[in-house]
Amino acid sequence: MSRRIPSLKALSCFEQTARFGSASRAAEELYLTQSAVSRQIQGLEDWLGCKLFARQKQRLVLTVEGESYLQAIRPALDQLETATLTFLSGGAEGGVLTIAAPPTFGSRCLIPLLPDFRGRHPDIVINFISRIGIPDFDREQIDIAVLFGDGNWPGLDAHLLHGEEMVPICSPKLIENLDYSPKPNNLRDYSLLHIATRPRGWSDWLAASDLTDIDGENGPKFEHFTMAMQAAIAGLGVALLPTFAIEDELANGRIVAPFGPPRASPFHYYATSPVGRSRNPKIRAFMTWLDQRKKQEELTA
C-alpha cells in the first residue's frame, strides 16, 4: 500500500515559504522559479484540503492550519536530512563542524578547550565563526551556535556550556587619587558603562548588591565587551564585565576591580542546535563531549 504523504518537493517549498514569508525568496533558496514554488504550495493545499498561507501586505503568513502542519512535519524533515547526511558520511563522525559563538566568549572560553575535542575526534574539522544571537542555521550552514540566555529556545536543543559572573572594573587612574578604598555605593560617583547585549546587567548587579538608589539604566552603551573594556581603560567610567573576559587585563594591571565582588548572572552560555539534528554524528560527538566535560568538572569541584 502506498504511503499517504505529499511529495518532498512540495513539503520543501512549503517549509521554505513559511520560513521566509515569500514564495520568491523560497524559490531562490530552492533554485526554482517563483511560479514553480507557488504551484507546489497550491497542490499541497489542494491535497490537504485547507489553506496553508494568507497574504498580509507583502508577506505570506501561515494560517492556523499551516502553522499546525509545519510544526508536525518539521521534525520528520530534520530526521530525513540527518539520516541522509549520516548515510553519506558512512555513519562516521568525520566532516566539518561549523560553530558560531560570541567573539569574546569564543576566543577566551571555548577555543582553548577545542584541542581536547580534536584529540578525541581527529576526523572532525572545526570551522569557527563569530556571531551574537540566534543565526539562520540553514542559510549560514551552522551546525552549533553558542547562545546566552535561560536555555529555552523553541526549536533548539541546548547543552549547558558555561556560567557568567559580572564584576565592575575601571582604569587604575580613575581611583588613584582617592583617600579611601572604593565600595559598591561609591559607584554613584562614576559614569556606568553599558554593554548592548547585557541591557539589564548593571540594574541586576546593583539590585543584588542592595544598591537600589543608583540609576543602573543611564550611561554610555557599547556593542561588545572589548569596546566597553577599552572605554574603561581610557577612563570613561566603570564597566560591568564577565570575569572570563578580563583575566589577562586584571593580571597585567590595565584594569582593577575595586567596587565589589563578582556576582553570578541568572543566565548561562549554551551550545545549541536545531531539534532533530542531534543524531548527526559530528553534532552528537560535540554535545556528548560537552556533557562529559561538565560532569567531570562537577566531580572535581
Tab-separated table of N, CA, C and O in Angstrom, residues 27-102:
chain	number	residue	atom	x	y	z
A	27	ALA	N	11.929	30.425	-3.573
A	27	ALA	CA	12.377	29.958	-4.886
A	27	ALA	C	13.883	30.131	-5.046
A	27	ALA	O	14.571	29.250	-5.589
A	28	GLU	N	14.417	31.256	-4.567
A	28	GLU	CA	15.870	31.479	-4.631
A	28	GLU	C	16.608	30.415	-3.833
A	28	GLU	O	17.640	29.898	-4.264
A	29	GLU	N	16.079	30.094	-2.671
A	29	GLU	CA	16.736	29.121	-1.797
A	29	GLU	C	16.726	27.728	-2.415
A	29	GLU	O	17.676	26.948	-2.247
A	30	LEU	N	15.657	27.403	-3.123
A	30	LEU	CA	15.473	26.052	-3.677
A	30	LEU	C	15.891	25.940	-5.138
A	30	LEU	O	15.749	24.867	-5.738
A	31	TYR	N	16.381	27.050	-5.716
A	31	TYR	CA	16.778	27.082	-7.122
A	31	TYR	C	15.618	26.690	-8.039
A	31	TYR	O	15.764	25.907	-8.977
A	32	LEU	N	14.450	27.263	-7.753
A	32	LEU	CA	13.253	27.073	-8.554
A	32	LEU	C	12.727	28.445	-8.972
A	32	LEU	O	13.199	29.478	-8.505
A	33	THR	N	11.740	28.433	-9.842
A	33	THR	CA	11.070	29.686	-10.174
A	33	THR	C	9.974	29.952	-9.148
A	33	THR	O	9.488	29.036	-8.472
A	34	GLN	N	9.568	31.215	-9.043
A	34	GLN	CA	8.503	31.557	-8.112
A	34	GLN	C	7.212	30.839	-8.466
A	34	GLN	O	6.484	30.362	-7.588
A	35	SER	N	6.936	30.746	-9.763
A	35	SER	CA	5.704	30.074	-10.181
A	35	SER	C	5.730	28.597	-9.819
A	35	SER	O	4.697	28.017	-9.459
A	36	ALA	N	6.910	27.974	-9.897
A	36	ALA	CA	7.022	26.556	-9.536
A	36	ALA	C	6.735	26.360	-8.054
A	36	ALA	O	6.036	25.414	-7.660
A	37	VAL	N	7.268	27.261	-7.216
A	37	VAL	CA	7.006	27.169	-5.780
A	37	VAL	C	5.517	27.378	-5.501
A	37	VAL	O	4.903	26.645	-4.716
A	38	SER	N	4.928	28.357	-6.158
A	38	SER	CA	3.505	28.645	-5.944
A	38	SER	C	2.645	27.448	-6.348
A	38	SER	O	1.656	27.125	-5.672
A	39	ARG	N	3.025	26.794	-7.458
A	39	ARG	CA	2.258	25.609	-7.895
A	39	ARG	C	2.373	24.484	-6.878
A	39	ARG	O	1.392	23.774	-6.605
A	40	GLN	N	3.567	24.282	-6.334
A	40	GLN	CA	3.743	23.220	-5.347
A	40	GLN	C	2.899	23.481	-4.101
A	40	GLN	O	2.277	22.572	-3.551
A	41	ILE	N	2.860	24.736	-3.664
A	41	ILE	CA	2.075	25.072	-2.473
A	41	ILE	C	0.578	24.922	-2.762
A	41	ILE	O	-0.176	24.382	-1.941
A	42	GLN	N	0.155	25.363	-3.942
A	42	GLN	CA	-1.257	25.216	-4.319
A	42	GLN	C	-1.645	23.743	-4.360
A	42	GLN	O	-2.716	23.345	-3.871
A	43	GLY	N	-0.754	22.927	-4.924
A	43	GLY	CA	-1.024	21.493	-4.980
A	43	GLY	C	-1.098	20.865	-3.600
A	43	GLY	O	-1.938	19.995	-3.340
A	44	LEU	N	-0.215	21.337	-2.702
A	44	LEU	CA	-0.225	20.809	-1.338
A	44	LEU	C	-1.507	21.211	-0.619
A	44	LEU	O	-2.109	20.398	0.111
A	45	GLU	N	-1.940	22.451	-0.815
A	45	GLU	CA	-3.190	22.901	-0.201
A	45	GLU	C	-4.376	22.104	-0.727
A	45	GLU	O	-5.270	21.709	0.034
A	46	ASP	N	-4.383	21.835	-2.043
A	46	ASP	CA	-5.464	21.019	-2.611
A	46	ASP	C	-5.435	19.607	-2.037
A	46	ASP	O	-6.488	19.021	-1.749
A	47	TRP	N	-4.234	19.073	-1.884
A	47	TRP	CA	-4.078	17.698	-1.379
A	47	TRP	C	-4.561	17.610	0.067
A	47	TRP	O	-5.197	16.644	0.466
A	48	LEU	N	-4.261	18.651	0.876
A	48	LEU	CA	-4.647	18.655	2.289
A	48	LEU	C	-6.077	19.145	2.508
A	48	LEU	O	-6.669	18.908	3.562
A	49	GLY	N	-6.584	19.870	1.533
A	49	GLY	CA	-7.944	20.387	1.652
A	49	GLY	C	-8.071	21.575	2.585
A	49	GLY	O	-9.120	21.769	3.233
A	50	CYS	N	-7.010	22.404	2.681
A	50	CYS	CA	-7.068	23.591	3.534
A	50	CYS	C	-6.054	24.614	3.047
A	50	CYS	O	-5.113	24.281	2.322
A	51	LYS	N	-6.242	25.859	3.443
A	51	LYS	CA	-5.311	26.923	3.115
A	51	LYS	C	-4.156	26.917	4.124
A	51	LYS	O	-4.381	26.880	5.343
A	52	LEU	N	-2.934	26.973	3.607
A	52	LEU	CA	-1.758	26.980	4.471
A	52	LEU	C	-1.214	28.378	4.707
A	52	LEU	O	-0.545	28.625	5.716
A	53	PHE	N	-1.491	29.299	3.781
A	53	PHE	CA	-0.978	30.662	3.886
A	53	PHE	C	-2.092	31.681	3.663
A	53	PHE	O	-3.065	31.405	2.949
A	54	ALA	N	-1.897	32.848	4.272
A	54	ALA	CA	-2.740	34.003	3.998
A	54	ALA	C	-1.809	35.172	3.700
A	54	ALA	O	-0.703	35.254	4.248
A	55	ARG	N	-2.213	36.058	2.824
A	55	ARG	CA	-1.364	37.196	2.466
A	55	ARG	C	-1.679	38.379	3.373
A	55	ARG	O	-2.833	38.774	3.530
A	56	GLN	N	-0.616	38.926	3.960
A	56	GLN	CA	-0.730	40.147	4.761
A	56	GLN	C	0.269	41.151	4.225
A	56	GLN	O	1.479	40.983	4.381
A	57	LYS	N	-0.268	42.177	3.555
A	57	LYS	CA	0.577	43.173	2.885
A	57	LYS	C	1.482	42.458	1.892
A	57	LYS	O	1.014	41.850	0.946
A	58	GLN	N	2.788	42.522	2.100
A	58	GLN	CA	3.725	41.929	1.138
A	58	GLN	C	4.241	40.563	1.576
A	58	GLN	O	5.156	40.026	0.952
A	59	ARG	N	3.662	39.992	2.627
A	59	ARG	CA	4.173	38.727	3.150
A	59	ARG	C	3.116	37.637	3.126
A	59	ARG	O	1.917	37.916	3.203
A	60	LEU	N	3.588	36.405	3.028
A	60	LEU	CA	2.730	35.237	3.196
A	60	LEU	C	2.894	34.749	4.630
A	60	LEU	O	4.015	34.459	5.070
A	61	VAL	N	1.811	34.673	5.362
A	61	VAL	CA	1.867	34.223	6.747
A	61	VAL	C	1.074	32.930	6.886
A	61	VAL	O	0.086	32.701	6.180
A	62	LEU	N	1.513	32.085	7.778
A	62	LEU	CA	0.858	30.801	7.982
A	62	LEU	C	-0.529	30.986	8.592
A	62	LEU	O	-0.727	31.816	9.479
A	63	THR	N	-1.466	30.210	8.096
A	63	THR	CA	-2.761	30.126	8.757
A	63	THR	C	-2.615	29.245	9.994
A	63	THR	O	-1.550	28.666	10.239
A	64	VAL	N	-3.649	29.142	10.778
A	64	VAL	CA	-3.613	28.257	11.945
A	64	VAL	C	-3.334	26.828	11.506
A	64	VAL	O	-2.524	26.114	12.111
A	65	GLU	N	-3.979	26.407	10.412
A	65	GLU	CA	-3.757	25.058	9.899
A	65	GLU	C	-2.331	24.900	9.388
A	65	GLU	O	-1.691	23.863	9.577
A	66	GLY	N	-1.831	25.958	8.716
A	66	GLY	CA	-0.472	25.909	8.192
A	66	GLY	C	0.567	25.801	9.285
A	66	GLY	O	1.527	25.026	9.184
A	67	GLU	N	0.393	26.577	10.366
A	67	GLU	CA	1.325	26.518	11.487
A	67	GLU	C	1.305	25.151	12.147
A	67	GLU	O	2.360	24.598	12.499
A	68	SER	N	0.115	24.598	12.322
A	68	SER	CA	-0.007	23.272	12.934
A	68	SER	C	0.673	22.206	12.079
A	68	SER	O	1.390	21.339	12.597
A	69	TYR	N	0.481	22.291	10.765
A	69	TYR	CA	1.075	21.289	9.865
A	69	TYR	C	2.593	21.425	9.842
A	69	TYR	O	3.316	20.419	9.855
A	70	LEU	N	3.084	22.664	9.825
A	70	LEU	CA	4.531	22.875	9.795
A	70	LEU	C	5.185	22.280	11.040
A	70	LEU	O	6.227	21.611	10.945
A	71	GLN	N	4.611	22.547	12.213
A	71	GLN	CA	5.184	22.015	13.448
A	71	GLN	C	5.166	20.490	13.456
A	71	GLN	O	6.047	19.858	14.060
A	72	ALA	N	4.186	19.903	12.783
A	72	ALA	CA	4.075	18.437	12.763
A	72	ALA	C	5.091	17.795	11.836
A	72	ALA	O	5.634	16.731	12.138
A	73	ILE	N	5.375	18.444	10.691
A	73	ILE	CA	6.260	17.801	9.708
A	73	ILE	C	7.721	18.182	9.860
A	73	ILE	O	8.595	17.457	9.382
A	74	ARG	N	8.016	19.291	10.529
A	74	ARG	CA	9.416	19.755	10.591
A	74	ARG	C	10.345	18.730	11.241
A	74	ARG	O	11.451	18.485	10.726
A	75	PRO	N	9.969	18.096	12.377
A	75	PRO	CA	10.866	17.078	12.938
A	75	PRO	C	11.153	15.944	11.962
A	75	PRO	O	12.277	15.439	11.903
A	76	ALA	N	10.145	15.557	11.171
A	76	ALA	CA	10.354	14.476	10.202
A	76	ALA	C	11.318	14.906	9.107
A	76	ALA	O	12.177	14.122	8.679
A	77	LEU	N	11.211	16.147	8.655
A	77	LEU	CA	12.134	16.656	7.641
A	77	LEU	C	13.555	16.725	8.203
A	77	LEU	O	14.527	16.392	7.500
A	78	ASP	N	13.686	17.151	9.465
A	78	ASP	CA	15.006	17.189	10.093
A	78	ASP	C	15.605	15.791	10.186
A	78	ASP	O	16.805	15.591	9.954
A	79	GLN	N	14.781	14.812	10.530
A	79	GLN	CA	15.281	13.444	10.647
A	79	GLN	C	15.704	12.901	9.285
A	79	GLN	O	16.711	12.178	9.177
A	80	LEU	N	14.963	13.229	8.238
A	80	LEU	CA	15.351	12.812	6.889
A	80	LEU	C	16.698	13.403	6.502
A	80	LEU	O	17.558	12.724	5.926
A	81	GLU	N	16.882	14.685	6.820
A	81	GLU	CA	18.151	15.331	6.497
A	81	GLU	C	19.293	14.688	7.268
A	81	GLU	O	20.355	14.408	6.710
A	82	THR	N	19.082	14.464	8.561
A	82	THR	CA	20.125	13.856	9.382
A	82	THR	C	20.471	12.463	8.896
A	82	THR	O	21.648	12.094	8.802
A	83	ALA	N	19.455	11.665	8.585
A	83	ALA	CA	19.692	10.308	8.102
A	83	ALA	C	20.480	10.317	6.799
A	83	ALA	O	21.376	9.491	6.586
A	84	THR	N	20.167	11.256	5.932
A	84	THR	CA	20.867	11.346	4.654
A	84	THR	C	22.325	11.743	4.859
A	84	THR	O	23.240	11.150	4.255
A	85	LEU	N	22.570	12.758	5.714
A	85	LEU	CA	23.942	13.182	5.981
A	85	LEU	C	24.749	12.062	6.635
A	85	LEU	O	25.921	11.856	6.310
A	86	THR	N	24.104	11.334	7.535
A	86	THR	CA	24.788	10.219	8.193
A	86	THR	C	25.145	9.132	7.194
A	86	THR	O	26.251	8.577	7.211
A	87	PHE	N	24.215	8.821	6.294
A	87	PHE	CA	24.470	7.808	5.277
A	87	PHE	C	25.615	8.228	4.364
A	87	PHE	O	26.509	7.436	4.042
A	88	LEU	N	25.595	9.508	3.931
A	88	LEU	CA	26.629	9.995	3.027
A	88	LEU	C	28.006	9.992	3.683
A	88	LEU	O	29.029	9.858	2.994
A	89	SER	N	28.025	10.150	4.995
A	89	SER	CA	29.307	10.140	5.699
A	89	SER	C	29.712	8.732	6.122
A	89	SER	O	30.715	8.563	6.811
A	90	GLY	N	28.911	7.744	5.726
A	90	GLY	CA	29.206	6.368	6.100
A	90	GLY	C	28.956	6.086	7.559
A	90	GLY	O	29.464	5.118	8.112
A	91	GLY	N	28.172	6.962	8.200
A	91	GLY	CA	27.878	6.782	9.620
A	91	GLY	C	29.006	7.203	10.528
A	91	GLY	O	28.951	7.029	11.729
A	92	ALA	N	30.050	7.793	9.950
A	92	ALA	CA	31.210	8.175	10.745
A	92	ALA	C	31.019	9.564	11.330
A	92	ALA	O	30.150	10.316	10.928
A	93	GLU	N	31.895	9.895	12.272
A	93	GLU	CA	31.821	11.195	12.916
A	93	GLU	C	32.566	12.271	12.136
A	93	GLU	O	32.523	13.433	12.487
A	94	GLY	N	33.287	11.905	11.110
A	94	GLY	CA	34.104	12.858	10.388
A	94	GLY	C	33.285	13.902	9.660
A	94	GLY	O	32.086	13.792	9.492
A	95	GLY	N	33.978	14.954	9.194
A	95	GLY	CA	33.325	16.018	8.463
A	95	GLY	C	33.688	17.366	9.047
A	95	GLY	O	34.539	17.483	9.929
A	96	VAL	N	33.037	18.394	8.546
A	96	VAL	CA	33.277	19.757	9.003
A	96	VAL	C	32.172	20.166	9.973
A	96	VAL	O	30.993	20.038	9.668
A	97	LEU	N	32.568	20.638	11.139
A	97	LEU	CA	31.628	21.105	12.161
A	97	LEU	C	31.779	22.615	12.275
A	97	LEU	O	32.839	23.117	12.662
A	98	THR	N	30.711	23.346	11.933
A	98	THR	CA	30.766	24.805	11.980
A	98	THR	C	30.095	25.300	13.256
A	98	THR	O	28.924	25.014	13.504
A	99	ILE	N	30.865	26.041	14.054
A	99	ILE	CA	30.395	26.548	15.342
A	99	ILE	C	30.369	28.068	15.292
A	99	ILE	O	31.350	28.702	14.887
A	100	ALA	N	29.256	28.650	15.693
A	100	ALA	CA	29.133	30.108	15.799
A	100	ALA	C	29.068	30.478	17.270
A	100	ALA	O	28.340	29.852	18.040
A	101	ALA	N	29.820	31.503	17.658
A	101	ALA	CA	29.849	31.894	19.074
A	101	ALA	C	30.135	33.385	19.201
A	101	ALA	O	30.769	33.982	18.331
A	102	PRO	N	29.685	34.006	20.303
A	102	PRO	CA	30.053	35.395	20.558
A	102	PRO	C	31.576	35.520	20.599
A	102	PRO	O	32.257	34.630	21.127
